[in-house]
Amino acid sequence: GEGHGGISLLLIDRDMPGFSRGRKLKKMGWWASDTAELFFEDCRVPVDRLIGVENAGFIAIMSNFLAERLSLSIMAYMTAQLAYEAALDYTRQRQAFGRPVSGFQVTRHKLVDMATRIDIAREYTYRCAALMQAGRNPIQQVAMAKNFSVEVCEQVTREAVQLFGGMGYMRESVVERLYRDGKILSIGGGTDEIMKELIAKQLRL
Ligand SMILES: Cc1cc2nc3c(=O)[nH]c(=O)nc-3n(C[C@H](O)[C@H](O)[C@H](O)COP(=O)(O)OP(=O)(O)OC[C@H]3O[C@@H](n4cnc5c(N)ncnc54)[C@H](O)[C@@H]3O)c2cc1C
């Protein structure tokens, strides 16, 4: 059918005629999760493969988004937390100009900014989780949490790579991976821009 009232969810078996899988796509990050194109050509689906109610697929997808975006917000500040901890360890060990890199005031201030942002992202995300637990539907707050946490993730992972110096650019450093993996979070589950459109709508702007 047409528009969002014409979407239904279907269960497709891998060996169903008309369904095929394309090549595995090479990604910037998230290598632990394979991504490929899926093709549906004249794929006939038996009626018993309908998930939920016919034409109610859009509502099902939308109701899943709240939990998905909350998870992505958690993933974002936890990616930042891992990068922060790695940067803290490294700068305590690494010596430059006769002292640990963590001994420079500029390093301490960077670490303080990282810790501050992570803490605020975490606390706001907890607030969203509490609202959901109380049976509310905090669409606006969860979109805000996702965008804020993702921004924190991008800032913190970038600073962590910087604090590692040349080692931060090496594949063997965890911060190099976190920096690349974090990028998907501003795209998946709804992009930053779509989150802002959603927030604007909720604020009646
Ligand atoms: C590794 C990976 C895994 C994924 N996993 C899943 C998954 O499991 N399930 C799933 O359903 N999807 C998944 N996706 C898809 C993902 O949700 C989409 O890529 C994402 O929502 C953006 O859609 P798009 O790629 O079509 O971008 P487009 O819609 O083409 O957007 C391109 C650019 O235009 C901007 N834009 C688009 N519309 C507007 C607008 N109205 N106003 C302002 N700016 C706009 C976007 O923000 C973006 O910057 C995955 C993507 C990747 C890369």
mmCIF file of C-alpha atoms in Angstrom, residues 46-172:
data_model
loop_
_atom_site.group_PDB
_atom_site.id
_atom_site.type_symbol
_atom_site.label_atom_id
_atom_site.label_comp_id
_atom_site.label_asym_id
_atom_site.label_seq_id
_atom_site.Cartn_x
_atom_site.Cartn_y
_atom_site.Cartn_z
ATOM 1 C CA PRO A 46 3.343 -16.860 2.082
ATOM 2 C CA VAL A 47 0.732 -15.105 4.191
ATOM 3 C CA ASP A 48 1.809 -16.946 7.354
ATOM 4 C CA ARG A 49 5.114 -15.014 7.202
ATOM 5 C CA LEU A 50 3.383 -11.765 8.166
ATOM 6 C CA ILE A 51 4.732 -10.383 11.467
ATOM 7 C CA GLY A 52 2.041 -8.663 13.521
ATOM 8 C CA VAL A 53 -0.915 -6.964 11.871
ATOM 9 C CA GLU A 54 -1.041 -6.181 8.133
ATOM 10 C CA ASN A 55 -0.226 -2.519 7.357
ATOM 11 C CA ALA A 56 0.838 -1.889 10.978
ATOM 12 C CA GLY A 57 4.570 -2.311 10.261
ATOM 13 C CA PHE A 58 5.390 1.383 10.544
ATOM 14 C CA ILE A 59 3.998 1.569 14.097
ATOM 15 C CA ALA A 60 6.030 -1.526 15.048
ATOM 16 C CA ILE A 61 9.226 0.006 13.618
ATOM 17 C CA MET A 62 8.577 3.340 15.352
ATOM 18 C CA SER A 63 7.858 1.758 18.732
ATOM 19 C CA ASN A 64 11.156 -0.141 18.495
ATOM 20 C CA PHE A 65 13.089 3.068 17.803
ATOM 21 C CA LEU A 66 12.807 4.422 21.347
ATOM 22 C CA ALA A 67 14.675 1.451 22.867
ATOM 23 C CA GLU A 68 17.099 1.317 19.912
ATOM 24 C CA ARG A 69 18.016 4.996 20.274
ATOM 25 C CA LEU A 70 18.399 4.668 24.039
ATOM 26 C CA SER A 71 20.800 1.731 23.411
ATOM 27 C CA LEU A 72 22.742 3.803 20.880
ATOM 28 C CA SER A 73 23.035 6.630 23.409
ATOM 29 C CA ILE A 74 24.440 4.144 25.950
ATOM 30 C CA MET A 75 26.769 2.712 23.294
ATOM 31 C CA ALA A 76 27.996 6.251 22.526
ATOM 32 C CA TYR A 77 28.904 7.282 26.071
ATOM 33 C CA MET A 78 30.372 3.826 26.807
ATOM 34 C CA THR A 79 32.579 4.062 23.693
ATOM 35 C CA ALA A 80 33.687 7.440 25.056
ATOM 36 C CA GLN A 81 34.246 5.935 28.524
ATOM 37 C CA LEU A 82 36.529 3.217 27.095
ATOM 38 C CA ALA A 83 38.494 5.830 25.135
ATOM 39 C CA TYR A 84 38.798 8.012 28.242
ATOM 40 C CA GLU A 85 40.090 5.124 30.387
ATOM 41 C CA ALA A 86 42.604 4.102 27.702
ATOM 42 C CA ALA A 87 43.814 7.715 27.386
ATOM 43 C CA LEU A 88 44.125 8.020 31.167
ATOM 44 C CA ASP A 89 46.265 4.845 31.388
ATOM 45 C CA TYR A 90 48.424 5.795 28.429
ATOM 46 C CA THR A 91 49.123 9.375 29.507
ATOM 47 C CA ARG A 92 50.109 8.163 32.997
ATOM 48 C CA GLN A 93 52.691 5.783 31.499
ATOM 49 C CA ARG A 94 53.981 7.782 28.549
ATOM 50 C CA GLN A 95 56.903 10.071 29.331
ATOM 51 C CA ALA A 96 57.616 13.286 27.398
ATOM 52 C CA PHE A 97 60.104 15.997 28.359
ATOM 53 C CA GLY A 98 61.020 14.038 31.487
ATOM 54 C CA ARG A 99 57.562 13.555 32.953
ATOM 55 C CA PRO A 100 54.331 11.633 32.325
ATOM 56 C CA VAL A 101 52.110 13.220 29.660
ATOM 57 C CA SER A 102 49.358 13.285 32.321
ATOM 58 C CA GLY A 103 51.556 15.734 34.260
ATOM 59 C CA PHE A 104 50.891 18.563 31.789
ATOM 60 C CA GLN A 105 48.047 20.878 32.728
ATOM 61 C CA VAL A 106 46.714 20.803 29.156
ATOM 62 C CA THR A 107 46.389 16.995 29.402
ATOM 63 C CA ARG A 108 44.603 17.185 32.758
ATOM 64 C CA HIS A 109 42.145 19.703 31.337
ATOM 65 C CA LYS A 110 41.476 17.495 28.317
ATOM 66 C CA LEU A 111 40.829 14.520 30.603
ATOM 67 C CA VAL A 112 38.552 16.671 32.785
ATOM 68 C CA ASP A 113 36.510 17.767 29.741
ATOM 69 C CA MET A 114 36.220 14.149 28.600
ATOM 70 C CA ALA A 115 35.087 12.924 32.040
ATOM 71 C CA THR A 116 32.615 15.823 32.415
ATOM 72 C CA ARG A 117 30.952 15.222 29.058
ATOM 73 C CA ILE A 118 30.705 11.469 29.590
ATOM 74 C CA ASP A 119 29.129 11.944 33.022
ATOM 75 C CA ILE A 120 26.507 14.388 31.720
ATOM 76 C CA ALA A 121 25.670 12.136 28.740
ATOM 77 C CA ARG A 122 25.298 9.150 31.084
ATOM 78 C CA GLU A 123 23.105 10.975 33.602
ATOM 79 C CA TYR A 124 20.753 12.369 30.932
ATOM 80 C CA THR A 125 20.477 8.931 29.313
ATOM 81 C CA TYR A 126 19.621 7.434 32.739
ATOM 82 C CA ARG A 127 16.855 10.018 33.038
ATOM 83 C CA CYS A 128 15.411 8.857 29.701
ATOM 84 C CA ALA A 129 15.607 5.230 30.850
ATOM 85 C CA ALA A 130 13.765 6.173 34.072
ATOM 86 C CA LEU A 131 11.006 7.891 32.060
ATOM 87 C CA MET A 132 10.633 4.794 29.866
ATOM 88 C CA GLN A 133 10.605 2.572 32.948
ATOM 89 C CA ALA A 134 7.765 4.735 34.308
ATOM 90 C CA GLY A 135 5.733 3.977 31.164
ATOM 91 C CA ARG A 136 6.296 7.329 29.444
ATOM 92 C CA ASN A 137 7.163 7.784 25.763
ATOM 93 C CA PRO A 138 10.049 10.325 25.857
ATOM 94 C CA ILE A 139 10.614 10.626 22.085
ATOM 95 C CA GLN A 140 12.137 14.109 22.344
ATOM 96 C CA GLN A 141 14.408 13.347 25.305
ATOM 97 C CA VAL A 142 15.729 10.097 23.801
ATOM 98 C CA ALA A 143 16.527 11.865 20.510
ATOM 99 C CA MET A 144 18.324 14.588 22.525
ATOM 100 C CA ALA A 145 20.206 11.949 24.538
ATOM 101 C CA LYS A 146 21.309 10.129 21.379
ATOM 102 C CA ASN A 147 22.563 13.283 19.664
ATOM 103 C CA PHE A 148 24.319 14.566 22.791
ATOM 104 C CA SER A 149 25.993 11.239 23.632
ATOM 105 C CA VAL A 150 27.105 10.758 20.021
ATOM 106 C CA GLU A 151 28.683 14.226 20.004
ATOM 107 C CA VAL A 152 30.444 13.380 23.279
ATOM 108 C CA CYS A 153 31.629 10.088 21.750
ATOM 109 C CA GLU A 154 33.083 11.844 18.702
ATOM 110 C CA GLN A 155 34.805 14.541 20.812
ATOM 111 C CA VAL A 156 36.208 12.106 23.380
ATOM 112 C CA THR A 157 37.475 9.492 20.905
ATOM 113 C CA ARG A 158 39.153 12.243 18.853
ATOM 114 C CA GLU A 159 40.905 13.623 21.967
ATOM 115 C CA ALA A 160 41.895 10.108 23.045
ATOM 116 C CA VAL A 161 43.614 9.485 19.684
ATOM 117 C CA GLN A 162 45.334 12.865 20.081
ATOM 118 C CA LEU A 163 46.558 12.035 23.602
ATOM 119 C CA PHE A 164 48.043 8.765 22.316
ATOM 120 C CA GLY A 165 50.109 10.762 19.801
ATOM 121 C CA GLY A 166 51.520 8.597 16.979
ATOM 122 C CA MET A 167 50.402 5.426 18.771
ATOM 123 C CA GLY A 168 46.825 6.686 18.497
ATOM 124 C CA TYR A 169 47.063 6.342 14.723
ATOM 125 C CA MET A 170 48.130 2.692 14.909
ATOM 126 C CA ARG A 171 45.713 -0.176 14.358
ATOM 127 C CA GLU A 172 47.026 -1.812 17.545
#
